[in-house]
Short mmCIF file of C-alpha atoms in Angstrom, two decimals:
data_model
loop_
_atom_site.label_atom_id
_atom_site.label_comp_id
_atom_site.label_asym_id
_atom_site.label_seq_id
_atom_site.Cartn_x
_atom_site.Cartn_y
_atom_site.Cartn_z
CA MET C 23 6.15 -11.65 16.16
CA LEU C 24 5.48 -8.89 13.64
CA GLN C 25 2.27 -7.65 15.31
CA ARG C 26 4.06 -7.21 18.62
CA LYS C 27 6.85 -5.31 16.88
CA LYS C 28 4.33 -2.91 15.33
CA LEU C 29 2.68 -2.31 18.71
CA CYS C 30 6.09 -1.57 20.22
CA GLN C 31 6.93 0.70 17.28
CA ALA C 32 3.76 2.69 18.01
CA ALA C 33 4.56 2.96 21.70
CA GLU C 34 8.09 4.17 20.99
CA PHE C 35 6.81 6.81 18.57
CA MET C 36 4.17 8.00 21.06
CA LYS C 37 6.95 9.09 23.44
CA SER C 38 7.58 12.06 21.15
CA THR C 39 3.89 13.08 21.00
CA GLU C 40 1.27 14.45 23.36
CA ILE C 41 -0.80 11.27 22.94
CA ASP C 42 -1.24 9.24 26.15
CA LEU C 43 -3.44 6.46 24.77
CA TRP C 44 -4.07 5.20 21.24
CA VAL C 45 -7.32 3.31 20.76
CA THR C 46 -8.30 1.21 17.73
CA LEU C 47 -11.94 0.17 17.95
CA ALA C 48 -13.36 -2.97 16.37
CA ARG C 49 -16.81 -4.51 16.03
CA GLU C 50 -17.89 -7.31 13.66
CA SER C 51 -14.44 -6.97 12.16
CA THR C 52 -14.99 -9.37 9.28
CA MET C 53 -17.39 -6.92 7.64
CA ALA C 54 -16.09 -3.59 8.95
CA ARG C 55 -12.38 -3.82 9.63
CA ASP C 56 -10.06 -0.92 10.35
CA PRO C 57 -7.18 -1.16 7.82
CA VAL C 58 -4.61 -1.10 10.64
CA LEU C 59 -6.17 -3.95 12.61
CA PRO C 60 -4.32 -6.84 10.86
CA MET C 61 -1.01 -5.14 11.72
CA LEU C 62 -1.87 -5.06 15.43
CA ALA C 63 -4.21 -7.98 16.15
CA ASP C 64 -5.20 -10.16 13.22
CA MET C 65 -8.26 -11.82 14.76
CA TYR C 66 -12.04 -11.62 14.70
CA PHE C 67 -13.86 -9.24 17.03
CA SER C 68 -17.64 -9.78 17.22
CA ARG C 69 -18.70 -7.32 19.93
CA LEU C 70 -17.16 -3.89 20.56
CA ALA C 71 -13.45 -4.19 21.37
CA ALA C 72 -10.43 -1.93 21.70
CA VAL C 73 -6.78 -2.54 20.85
CA MET C 74 -4.84 0.05 22.84
CA VAL C 75 -1.28 1.27 23.22
CA GLU C 76 -0.17 3.37 26.18
CA LYS C 77 2.52 6.00 25.98
CA GLY C 78 4.45 4.02 28.55
CA GLY C 79 4.71 1.10 26.16
CA ARG C 80 2.04 -1.39 27.22
CA ALA C 81 -0.39 -2.96 24.73
CA ILE C 82 -3.86 -3.75 26.07
CA ALA C 83 -6.97 -5.30 24.58
CA ILE C 84 -10.51 -4.90 25.89
CA VAL C 85 -12.69 -7.61 24.37
CA SER C 86 -15.88 -9.55 24.85
CA PHE C 87 -15.51 -12.81 26.78
CA LEU C 88 -16.17 -14.49 23.42
CA GLU C 89 -12.80 -13.28 22.13
CA GLU C 90 -10.80 -13.40 25.38
CA ALA C 91 -9.07 -16.69 24.59
CA SER C 92 -8.23 -15.61 21.03
CA ALA C 93 -6.74 -12.33 22.23
CA LYS C 94 -4.56 -14.14 24.74
CA GLN C 95 -3.51 -16.75 22.18
CA LEU C 96 -2.14 -14.02 19.92
CA GLY C 97 0.60 -13.40 22.47
CA VAL C 98 0.99 -9.72 21.59
CA PHE C 99 -0.80 -8.00 24.50
CA ASP C 100 0.55 -7.17 27.92
CA GLU C 101 -2.99 -7.36 29.28
CA VAL C 102 -6.33 -8.66 28.02
CA ILE C 103 -9.44 -7.29 29.76
CA ALA C 104 -12.68 -9.18 29.10
CA TYR C 105 -16.24 -8.09 29.77
CA SER C 106 -19.19 -10.48 30.09
CA GLY C 107 -22.58 -10.95 31.69
CA SER C 108 -24.24 -7.64 32.51
CA ARG C 109 -20.98 -5.74 32.08
CA GLU C 110 -20.59 -3.60 28.96
CA PHE C 111 -17.54 -2.42 27.06
CA SER C 112 -18.05 1.00 28.65
CA ASP C 113 -17.74 -0.53 32.14
CA ALA C 114 -14.44 -2.22 31.30
CA PHE C 115 -13.06 0.86 29.54
CA GLY C 116 -14.15 3.15 32.37
CA GLU C 117 -12.35 1.03 34.95
CA PHE C 118 -9.25 0.97 32.76
CA LEU C 119 -9.37 4.73 32.23
CA GLY C 120 -9.66 5.29 35.97
CA ARG C 121 -6.32 3.63 36.61
CA GLY C 122 -4.28 6.65 35.62
CA SER C 123 -4.29 10.19 34.28
CA ARG C 124 -4.69 10.30 30.51
CA GLN C 125 -5.22 13.71 28.96
CA THR C 126 -5.07 12.85 25.26
CA ILE C 127 -6.68 9.88 23.50
CA ALA C 128 -6.05 9.22 19.80
CA LEU C 129 -8.60 7.59 17.50
CA ASN C 130 -8.27 6.42 13.90
CA PHE C 131 -9.84 9.18 11.83
CA SER C 132 -8.32 11.28 9.07
CA ARG C 133 -9.61 13.81 6.55
CA ASP C 134 -6.76 13.12 4.13
CA ASP C 135 -5.76 9.46 4.19
CA PRO C 136 -8.17 6.52 3.78
CA ALA C 137 -5.54 4.13 5.14
CA GLN C 138 -5.71 6.06 8.42
CA ASP C 139 -9.48 6.64 8.52
CA GLY C 140 -10.64 3.24 9.75
CA LEU C 141 -12.91 4.32 12.62
CA SER C 142 -16.57 3.99 11.63
CA HIS C 143 -18.83 6.95 12.31
CA GLY C 144 -21.08 4.83 14.51
CA ASN C 145 -18.19 3.63 16.68
CA TYR C 146 -16.91 7.20 16.92
CA LEU C 147 -20.28 8.50 18.15
CA ALA C 148 -20.64 5.64 20.64
CA PHE C 149 -17.12 6.16 21.97
CA MET C 150 -17.59 9.91 22.37
CA ASP C 151 -20.89 9.35 24.19
CA MET C 152 -19.10 6.93 26.50
CA LEU C 153 -16.32 9.46 27.24
CA ASP C 154 -18.94 12.05 28.02
CA HIS C 155 -20.71 9.65 30.37
CA LEU C 156 -17.34 8.91 32.04
CA ASN C 157 -16.78 12.66 32.43
CA PHE C 158 -13.49 12.48 30.53
CA GLN C 159 -11.90 15.94 30.75
CA GLY C 160 -9.09 15.44 28.27
CA LYS C 161 -9.15 15.72 24.50
CA VAL C 162 -9.56 13.34 21.57
CA VAL C 163 -7.24 13.73 18.58
CA SER C 164 -6.50 11.94 15.33
CA SER C 165 -4.03 9.08 15.52
CA GLN C 166 -2.74 9.99 12.06
CA PRO C 167 0.85 10.69 13.25
CA ILE C 168 1.03 7.20 14.83
CA LEU C 169 -0.57 5.47 11.86
CA ASP C 170 1.69 7.31 9.43
CA GLU C 171 4.68 6.02 11.38
CA ILE C 172 3.71 2.35 11.71
CA ARG C 173 2.23 2.00 8.20
CA SER C 174 4.98 3.94 6.43
CA VAL C 175 8.11 2.96 8.32
CA LYS C 176 8.62 -0.71 7.52
CA THR C 177 10.45 -3.13 9.77
CA GLU C 178 13.08 -5.49 8.36
CA GLU C 179 10.55 -8.35 8.43
CA GLU C 180 7.99 -6.31 6.49
CA VAL C 181 10.58 -5.45 3.82
CA GLU C 182 11.53 -9.11 3.49
CA ARG C 183 7.89 -10.06 2.88
CA ILE C 184 7.57 -7.35 0.23
CA LYS C 185 10.76 -8.58 -1.44
CA GLU C 186 9.36 -12.11 -1.65
CA ALA C 187 6.12 -10.76 -3.16
CA ILE C 188 8.30 -8.93 -5.72
CA ARG C 189 10.25 -12.11 -6.52
CA ILE C 190 7.08 -14.07 -7.23
CA THR C 191 5.63 -11.22 -9.30
CA GLN C 192 8.73 -11.02 -11.48
CA GLN C 193 8.64 -14.78 -11.98
CA ILE C 194 5.08 -14.50 -13.31
CA PHE C 195 6.11 -11.66 -15.62
CA ASP C 196 8.89 -13.92 -16.92
CA ASP C 197 6.49 -16.84 -17.34
CA ALA C 198 4.27 -14.64 -19.51
CA LYS C 199 7.02 -14.21 -22.11
CA ASP C 200 6.17 -17.67 -23.43
CA PHE C 201 2.42 -17.00 -23.41
CA ILE C 202 1.85 -13.57 -24.95
CA ARG C 203 1.59 -13.82 -28.72
CA ASP C 204 -0.10 -12.10 -31.64
CA GLY C 205 -3.88 -12.49 -31.27
CA ILE C 206 -3.89 -13.18 -27.51
CA THR C 207 -6.53 -10.96 -25.90
CA GLU C 208 -6.30 -8.84 -22.77
CA ARG C 209 -8.73 -11.21 -21.08
CA GLN C 210 -6.56 -14.23 -21.87
CA ILE C 211 -3.47 -12.47 -20.51
CA PHE C 212 -5.47 -11.50 -17.42
CA ASP C 213 -6.54 -15.12 -16.85
CA PHE C 214 -2.96 -16.35 -17.34
CA PHE C 215 -1.60 -14.04 -14.64
CA GLN C 216 -4.31 -14.99 -12.17
CA ALA C 217 -3.75 -18.69 -12.85
CA ARG C 218 0.00 -18.32 -12.28
CA ALA C 219 -0.59 -16.45 -9.01
CA LYS C 220 -2.81 -19.30 -7.83
CA ALA C 221 -0.16 -21.83 -8.86
CA TYR C 222 2.43 -19.98 -6.75
CA GLY C 223 0.05 -19.86 -3.77
CA VAL C 224 -0.49 -16.09 -3.70
CA GLU C 225 -3.35 -13.69 -4.39
CA PRO C 226 -3.52 -10.51 -6.50
CA SER C 227 -2.52 -7.29 -4.72
CA TRP C 228 -5.76 -5.49 -5.50
CA SER C 229 -9.32 -6.12 -6.67
CA ILE C 230 -9.47 -9.55 -8.31
CA ASP C 231 -11.51 -8.20 -11.24
CA GLN C 232 -8.79 -5.64 -12.09
CA CYS C 233 -5.46 -7.32 -11.26
CA PRO C 234 -3.57 -7.47 -13.51
CA GLY C 235 -4.26 -4.36 -15.49
CA VAL C 236 -3.59 -5.18 -19.15
CA LYS C 237 -3.17 -2.73 -22.04
CA VAL C 238 -2.35 -4.08 -25.50
CA SER C 239 -3.38 -1.08 -27.61
CA LEU C 240 -3.94 2.65 -27.58
CA ASP C 241 -7.62 1.65 -27.73
CA SER C 242 -7.38 -0.11 -24.34
CA PRO C 243 -9.31 1.67 -21.57
CA SER C 244 -7.18 3.80 -19.27
CA GLY C 245 -7.19 3.74 -15.49
CA HIS C 246 -8.30 0.95 -13.15
CA CYS C 247 -10.56 -1.47 -15.01
CA GLY C 248 -10.96 -5.10 -15.98
CA PRO C 249 -9.65 -6.68 -19.19
CA THR C 250 -11.29 -6.43 -22.61
CA ASP C 251 -11.31 -8.72 -25.63
CA ILE C 252 -8.93 -6.46 -27.58
CA PRO C 253 -6.18 -8.68 -29.06
CA ALA C 254 -2.47 -8.00 -28.89
CA ARG C 255 -1.04 -7.40 -32.36
CA ARG C 256 2.42 -7.42 -33.89
CA GLY C 257 4.08 -4.02 -33.75
CA SER C 258 2.36 -3.14 -30.45
CA LEU C 259 3.46 -2.64 -26.87
CA VAL C 260 1.86 -4.71 -24.12
CA CYS C 261 1.80 -3.11 -20.65
CA ILE C 262 0.91 -5.24 -17.64
CA ASP C 263 0.34 -3.84 -14.14
CA PHE C 264 0.45 -6.61 -11.54
CA GLY C 265 1.27 -7.48 -7.96
CA VAL C 266 0.72 -10.26 -5.43
CA VAL C 267 0.26 -10.55 -1.68
CA TYR C 268 2.78 -12.60 0.26
CA GLN C 269 2.11 -13.14 3.99
CA GLY C 270 0.01 -9.98 4.11
CA TYR C 271 2.36 -7.70 2.11
CA CYS C 272 1.99 -6.50 -1.47
CA SER C 273 4.04 -5.91 -4.58
CA ASP C 274 3.09 -3.51 -7.39
CA MET C 275 5.03 -3.61 -10.66
CA GLN C 276 4.59 -2.88 -14.36
CA ARG C 277 6.51 -4.51 -17.18
CA MET C 278 6.64 -3.77 -20.89
CA TYR C 279 6.57 -6.29 -23.75
CA TYR C 280 6.84 -5.62 -27.50
CA LEU C 281 5.43 -7.97 -30.17
CA LEU C 282 7.84 -7.99 -33.08
CA ARG C 283 6.50 -7.53 -36.58
CA GLU C 284 7.40 -10.07 -39.26
CA GLY C 285 11.06 -9.49 -40.10
CA GLU C 286 11.72 -7.18 -37.11
CA THR C 287 14.56 -7.96 -34.74
CA ASP C 288 14.03 -4.99 -32.42
CA ALA C 289 11.39 -2.51 -31.31
CA PRO C 290 10.97 0.85 -33.13
CA GLU C 291 13.39 3.58 -32.12
CA GLN C 292 10.59 5.77 -30.74
CA ALA C 293 9.44 3.00 -28.38
CA LYS C 294 13.01 2.21 -27.29
CA GLU C 295 13.78 5.88 -26.64
CA ALA C 296 10.58 6.34 -24.63
CA PHE C 297 11.35 3.19 -22.63
CA ARG C 298 14.85 4.49 -21.86
CA VAL C 299 13.53 7.89 -20.76
CA VAL C 300 10.83 6.32 -18.55
CA CYS C 301 13.42 4.06 -16.89
CA ASP C 302 15.81 7.00 -16.41
CA THR C 303 12.93 8.99 -14.89
CA ILE C 304 12.42 6.23 -12.33
CA ASP C 305 16.13 6.05 -11.52
CA GLY C 306 16.34 9.82 -11.16
CA ALA C 307 13.38 9.78 -8.78
CA ARG C 308 14.99 6.98 -6.77
CA ARG C 309 18.21 8.95 -6.37
CA PHE C 310 16.24 12.02 -5.27
CA MET C 311 14.11 10.14 -2.73
CA LYS C 312 15.89 10.84 0.52
CA PRO C 313 14.41 11.40 3.99
CA GLY C 314 13.06 14.94 4.22
CA VAL C 315 12.22 15.56 0.55
CA THR C 316 8.51 15.68 -0.31
CA GLY C 317 6.40 13.69 -2.71
CA PHE C 318 5.47 16.85 -4.59
CA GLU C 319 9.12 17.75 -5.17
CA THR C 320 9.87 14.22 -6.37
CA ASP C 321 6.93 14.17 -8.79
CA ARG C 322 7.72 17.63 -10.16
CA ARG C 323 11.35 16.78 -10.92
CA ALA C 324 10.38 13.51 -12.60
CA ARG C 325 7.80 15.18 -14.86
CA ALA C 326 10.25 17.87 -15.87
CA TYR C 327 12.80 15.24 -16.82
CA LEU C 328 10.47 13.17 -19.00
CA THR C 329 8.78 16.09 -20.76
CA GLY C 330 12.21 17.59 -21.41
CA PHE C 331 12.65 14.85 -24.01
CA GLY C 332 9.40 15.84 -25.72
CA PHE C 333 7.31 12.97 -24.38
CA GLN C 334 3.75 13.39 -23.06
CA GLU C 335 3.57 13.27 -19.27
CA TRP C 336 1.47 10.75 -17.36
CA PRO C 337 -1.95 11.81 -16.01
CA HIS C 338 -1.63 10.21 -12.56
CA GLY C 339 0.77 10.60 -9.64
CA LEU C 340 4.36 9.42 -9.91
CA GLY C 341 3.92 6.90 -7.12
CA HIS C 342 2.45 5.72 -3.85
CA GLN C 343 3.44 3.73 -0.80
CA VAL C 344 3.02 -0.05 -0.74
CA GLY C 345 2.66 -2.33 2.26
CA THR C 346 -0.26 -4.32 3.62
CA TYR C 347 -2.29 -2.61 0.89
CA VAL C 348 -1.14 -1.75 -2.60
CA HIS C 349 -2.07 1.90 -1.90
CA ASP C 350 -0.85 1.99 1.66
CA GLY C 351 -1.39 5.63 2.59
CA GLY C 352 1.09 8.15 3.93
CA ALA C 353 3.24 10.43 1.80
CA LEU C 354 2.22 10.49 -1.86
CA LEU C 355 4.36 11.23 -4.94
CA CYS C 356 1.99 13.44 -6.89
CA PHE C 357 1.27 16.83 -8.43
CA ARG C 358 -0.64 19.45 -6.50
CA LYS C 359 -4.42 19.29 -6.47
CA LYS C 360 -7.02 19.72 -3.76
CA SER C 361 -7.95 16.04 -3.44
CA ASN C 362 -4.33 15.09 -2.65
CA GLY C 363 -4.41 17.37 0.39
CA PRO C 364 -1.26 17.53 2.52
CA LEU C 365 -0.10 14.02 1.62
CA ILE C 366 2.11 15.35 -1.20
CA ASP C 367 3.91 17.69 1.20
CA LYS C 368 4.75 15.02 3.77
CA PRO C 369 8.51 14.48 4.05
CA LEU C 370 9.65 11.02 3.02
CA LYS C 371 11.00 8.85 5.84
CA ALA C 372 13.59 6.12 6.03
CA GLY C 373 11.61 2.88 5.91
CA ASN C 374 9.09 4.03 3.29
CA VAL C 375 8.42 1.68 0.36
CA PHE C 376 7.12 3.29 -2.85
CA ALA C 377 5.94 2.09 -6.23
CA VAL C 378 7.24 4.58 -8.84
CA GLU C 379 5.36 4.54 -12.16
CA PRO C 380 5.94 7.26 -14.77
CA ALA C 381 4.35 6.67 -18.18
CA THR C 382 3.90 8.10 -21.65
CA TYR C 383 2.33 7.29 -25.02
CA VAL C 384 4.05 6.38 -28.30
CA ASP C 385 2.82 5.16 -31.67
CA ALA C 386 3.14 1.52 -30.57
CA GLY C 387 0.98 2.01 -27.46
CA TYR C 388 0.95 2.96 -23.80
CA LEU C 389 4.32 2.71 -22.06
CA CYS C 390 4.69 2.49 -18.28
CA VAL C 391 7.33 0.85 -16.12
CA GLU C 392 6.80 0.50 -12.36
CA GLU C 393 9.57 -0.25 -9.91
CA MET C 394 9.56 -0.45 -6.11
CA VAL C 395 11.90 1.79 -4.12
CA TYR C 396 12.91 1.53 -0.45
CA VAL C 397 13.92 4.79 1.24
CA THR C 398 16.95 4.49 3.53
CA GLU C 399 18.85 7.12 5.52
CA GLU C 400 21.34 7.27 2.62
CA GLY C 401 18.63 7.48 -0.09
CA GLY C 402 16.40 5.34 -2.25
CA VAL C 403 17.34 1.79 -3.25
CA PHE C 404 15.52 -0.55 -5.62
CA LEU C 405 13.72 -3.53 -4.14
CA THR C 406 12.84 -4.71 -7.63
CA GLN C 407 15.42 -5.66 -10.24
CA PRO C 408 14.63 -2.84 -12.69
CA GLN C 409 13.53 -3.78 -16.19
CA SER C 410 16.44 -2.70 -18.38
CA GLU C 411 15.04 -3.40 -21.84
CA LEU C 412 11.74 -4.14 -23.52
CA TYR C 413 10.76 -7.81 -23.46
CA LEU C 414 10.80 -8.69 -27.17
CA LEU C 415 8.29 -11.37 -28.19
CA PRO C 416 8.31 -13.27 -31.50
#
């Protein structure tokens, strides 16, 4: 079971750290869910609960009696401790803590990475008060090193789920070749992609009001937004940013279409040259993406390559990790600015999955291709089948 494998992955990694116990807290988890919780224990927690991993390798859950049966049914925990009646969570946790000597407890908070900052402030305060009441003499640290490992380093099963999400996404891109025509609006394209996702039994990778992102003109809004009623016109590029979720794992891809003018048999040379350079930028980044290099170095090299051909550089980062979320945290491929913090200087690891998305602007419109790259010990490999030419539409 994948959840058990992720718990074991965390325990194995903890052997190389000072952390004795990793605690993920949950309470009313349908409305306030830590992003890591589905990877460890995909169930509902009503009252305060803890999913814990010991340095020695055991996985333990402390839950209300209301969730005891569910926690046991998951089959991922070595021990399930339930509290009921007059007993509180603090009683059960105190008894557990008294079993052995634990000097360092890790909790899910992070200044830099929202994917690793799932502990609510209220739960943090309550937990710290409880430790004080229990006279805990050790220290509390961020679990960011553990979370970075289990979110970023994908297992074989996780990669297979991502690959299936990619396959379905590409099929929908291919289906759209027979739909996109002169006069079709962004909103109609948007509705087509969502309808196809539903037909294939999957959901969009990100906010349903913004996935897919559709740009049919230089007048289309930039950034993350919903579709407009701007129509696609002959002689224009159509850029679609789309992904789906398959068994909890996301894809994130962009594909480029060109609407031929009357009498045209190919796209303009400027658009074709920009497309080639963007694709070569992605391939160059892939070949550079080896364990140990940083996201900043990767982004900087890619920008230098594209602008060396005289094209305008893209305003966003080169790429981001993809997994259970489309922006899955961890190392980031981006330029240096304060809000990116240390994420751009994190070394890439074997097992990382990135979406790589350089872009530029040409007379025919916005041009961005996005491919997904898997980092191995030998270097980056494509999970997607890279788009090799513009999709020409009559």
